[in-house]
Amino acid sequence: GLEAEARLVARGLMAQGVGAGERVVLWATNVPEWIVLQFALAKIGAILVTANTALRPRDIDYLLRQSEAATLMTIGGFRDVDYVAALHEIGATRRAIPGLNRLFFIRRGDEAAPPGFTPYEALRSEAVNVSDAMLDARSAAVGVDDVINMQYTSGTTGFPKGVMLSSRNIVNNGYWIGEGLGYTPADRLCLCVPLFHCFGCVLGVLAAYTHGA
């Protein structure tokens, strides 16, 4: 189930050196790994930084620098934006962005991870190097009011700003939406908004909790 997969990936993230409070940018469409990472990163106290799927090179450059990201998770691209080419253009693969130490590639189908990227699957295979007890100890140190999520504003009236959200913020929001709408495990939720958006992010949590994950 989702809980087991999230714990496995959380252990892999720890094995890769992802620390508590570390900003991890996720630049991807609504792939299954998105939900897994949302829970896995929260378990180790890392901060998921959501990235709009329509960002251009200068936009992702700004977000990576402004958020002080240490890790990036991405896919090959979306619509007319080649994410890998954009990251090459801004120097992310050449360590030109201060503090950005890790690049992970979420493969689709038979895609190969580009040079300079670690395949997402490595998180699962390296989990063996971190025990469940080590993960539990890390999770126990994460407070409900610690920041686990950063979502960027649209930047309509200025530069986009990272809004910091805690576990309490996100879970309470999802819980009370579910209560208000009367959701039960018998319901099936069709999520037709992007997960990077505040609405999609909360609905992802709501769906997972509703179905007993």
XYZ file of C-alpha atoms in Angstrom:
213
model
C 0.000 0.000 0.000
C 0.897 3.668 0.000
C 2.133 3.625 3.593
C 4.627 0.826 2.900
C 5.866 2.479 -0.299
C 6.200 5.868 1.399
C 8.222 4.332 4.219
C 10.453 2.523 1.716
C 11.143 5.725 -0.240
C 11.610 7.676 3.001
C 14.362 5.263 4.012
C 15.895 5.648 0.548
C 15.847 9.438 0.897
C 17.652 9.126 4.210
C 20.207 6.791 2.612
C 20.817 9.456 -0.046
C 21.503 12.020 2.683
C 18.304 14.073 2.487
C 18.062 15.819 5.842
C 15.330 17.269 8.012
C 14.387 20.776 6.904
C 15.940 20.236 3.474
C 14.069 21.740 0.522
C 13.196 19.177 -2.135
C 11.727 20.604 -5.341
C 9.307 18.325 -7.189
C 8.876 19.384 -10.830
C 6.512 16.808 -12.294
C 3.000 16.139 -13.523
C 0.515 13.986 -11.569
C 2.681 10.868 -11.594
C 2.234 8.212 -8.854
C 5.624 9.083 -7.366
C 4.277 12.565 -6.535
C 1.949 11.225 -3.824
C 4.573 8.797 -2.518
C 7.131 11.591 -2.191
C 4.643 13.885 -0.470
C 4.289 11.387 2.369
C 7.879 10.103 2.322
C 9.381 13.585 2.623
C 7.002 14.494 5.449
C 8.066 11.367 7.355
C 11.701 12.501 7.414
C 10.952 16.163 8.059
C 12.102 17.366 4.642
C 10.207 20.149 2.861
C 8.421 19.405 -0.398
C 8.628 22.445 -2.686
C 5.958 22.240 -5.378
C 6.852 23.480 -8.869
C 4.369 24.510 -11.541
C 4.565 22.140 -14.521
C 4.515 25.116 -16.938
C 7.652 26.794 -15.583
C 10.264 27.963 -18.103
C 14.052 27.851 -17.563
C 14.282 31.267 -15.888
C 11.322 30.386 -13.641
C 12.718 27.090 -12.361
C 16.090 28.797 -11.920
C 14.441 31.407 -9.686
C 12.523 28.790 -7.695
C 15.574 26.585 -7.093
C 17.651 29.532 -5.916
C 14.971 31.328 -3.918
C 13.864 28.171 -2.092
C 17.510 27.206 -1.413
C 16.749 23.732 -2.741
C 19.223 20.941 -2.079
C 17.400 18.239 -4.046
C 15.342 18.204 -7.249
C 12.973 15.481 -8.444
C 11.793 15.772 -12.043
C 10.443 14.056 -15.141
C 11.442 14.451 -18.798
C 9.080 17.316 -19.486
C 5.503 18.364 -20.103
C 3.850 19.670 -23.258
C 6.363 21.984 -24.978
C 8.757 22.261 -22.031
C 11.764 19.925 -21.942
C 12.638 19.887 -18.244
C 16.015 18.230 -18.690
C 17.050 20.743 -21.364
C 15.855 23.584 -19.134
C 17.945 22.312 -16.229
C 20.975 21.996 -18.495
C 20.385 25.554 -19.709
C 20.403 27.030 -16.194
C 23.430 24.996 -15.141
C 21.671 22.786 -12.613
C 23.440 19.694 -13.946
C 26.796 21.470 -13.705
C 26.338 22.389 -10.027
C 25.958 26.056 -11.000
C 23.090 26.557 -8.538
C 24.447 26.943 -4.992
C 23.350 24.211 -2.609
C 21.632 22.034 -5.235
C 23.382 18.722 -4.619
C 21.038 16.011 -5.849
C 19.070 15.525 -9.072
C 16.636 12.614 -9.390
C 14.845 11.541 -12.540
C 11.403 9.921 -12.465
C 11.326 7.723 -15.549
C 8.285 7.070 -17.716
C 8.224 3.797 -19.620
C 11.603 2.879 -21.104
C 13.214 6.271 -20.499
C 16.780 6.282 -19.191
C 17.938 8.726 -16.546
C 19.917 11.508 -18.290
C 23.585 12.074 -17.408
C 23.905 13.827 -14.075
C 20.609 12.451 -12.732
C 20.045 9.578 -10.309
C 17.096 7.339 -11.260
C 14.204 7.531 -8.791
C 14.370 3.753 -8.422
C 17.641 4.175 -6.504
C 15.600 5.439 -3.563
C 13.838 2.102 -3.379
C 16.967 -0.016 -3.814
C 19.024 1.931 -1.267
C 16.355 1.779 1.415
C 18.032 -1.394 2.681
C 20.783 0.817 4.131
C 18.383 2.511 6.572
C 16.358 0.532 9.111
C 12.738 1.045 10.039
C 13.900 1.990 13.533
C 16.076 4.766 12.086
C 13.123 6.078 10.083
C 10.833 5.937 13.121
C 13.362 7.914 15.147
C 13.548 10.577 12.429
C 9.753 10.744 12.151
C 9.347 11.069 15.924
C 11.463 14.217 15.826
C 9.151 15.913 13.306
C 6.618 18.199 14.986
C 3.115 18.811 13.640
C 3.937 22.495 13.247
C 7.227 21.950 11.410
C 7.210 23.122 7.795
C 6.847 20.182 5.381
C 5.566 21.959 2.280
C 6.314 25.121 0.305
C 3.982 26.316 -2.433
C 4.830 29.292 -4.623
C 2.428 32.117 -5.359
C 1.690 33.014 -8.979
C 3.765 36.186 -8.805
C 0.953 38.340 -10.222
C 2.023 41.452 -8.295
C 5.720 40.693 -7.893
C 8.166 37.810 -7.680
C 6.619 34.495 -6.571
C 6.952 33.803 -2.863
C 7.210 30.456 -1.117
C 4.309 29.905 1.290
C 5.319 27.605 4.156
C 2.816 24.986 5.325
C 3.007 22.524 8.201
C 1.567 19.031 8.695
C -1.152 20.586 10.826
C -2.071 23.019 8.023
C -2.339 20.386 5.301
C -3.926 17.529 7.264
C -6.526 19.778 8.929
C -7.444 21.260 5.574
C -7.829 17.848 3.942
C -9.625 16.361 6.948
C -12.256 19.048 7.220
C -12.866 19.105 3.472
C -13.505 15.367 3.694
C -15.784 15.782 6.699
C -17.721 18.581 5.043
C -18.251 16.615 1.844
C -19.046 13.402 3.694
C -16.359 11.265 2.047
C -15.960 7.646 3.148
C -13.697 4.758 2.032
C -16.515 3.755 -0.330
C -15.990 6.919 -2.403
C -13.600 7.275 -5.315
C -12.154 10.710 -5.986
C -11.281 11.833 -9.522
C -8.463 14.357 -9.138
C -8.470 16.567 -12.231
C -6.258 19.385 -10.947
C -2.446 19.441 -10.777
C -0.899 18.128 -7.568
C 1.488 21.088 -7.404
C -1.492 23.372 -6.751
C -2.685 23.909 -3.158
C -6.044 22.309 -4.015
C -4.462 19.272 -5.660
C -1.906 18.808 -2.877
C -4.599 18.777 -0.183
C -6.887 16.504 -2.212
C -4.022 14.059 -2.599
C -3.766 13.849 1.195
C -7.549 13.633 1.518
C -7.792 10.757 -0.953
C -5.003 8.828 0.770
C -6.501 9.189 4.220
C -10.047 8.519 3.010
C -8.987 5.203 1.502
C -7.116 4.100 4.592
C -3.591 4.377 3.148
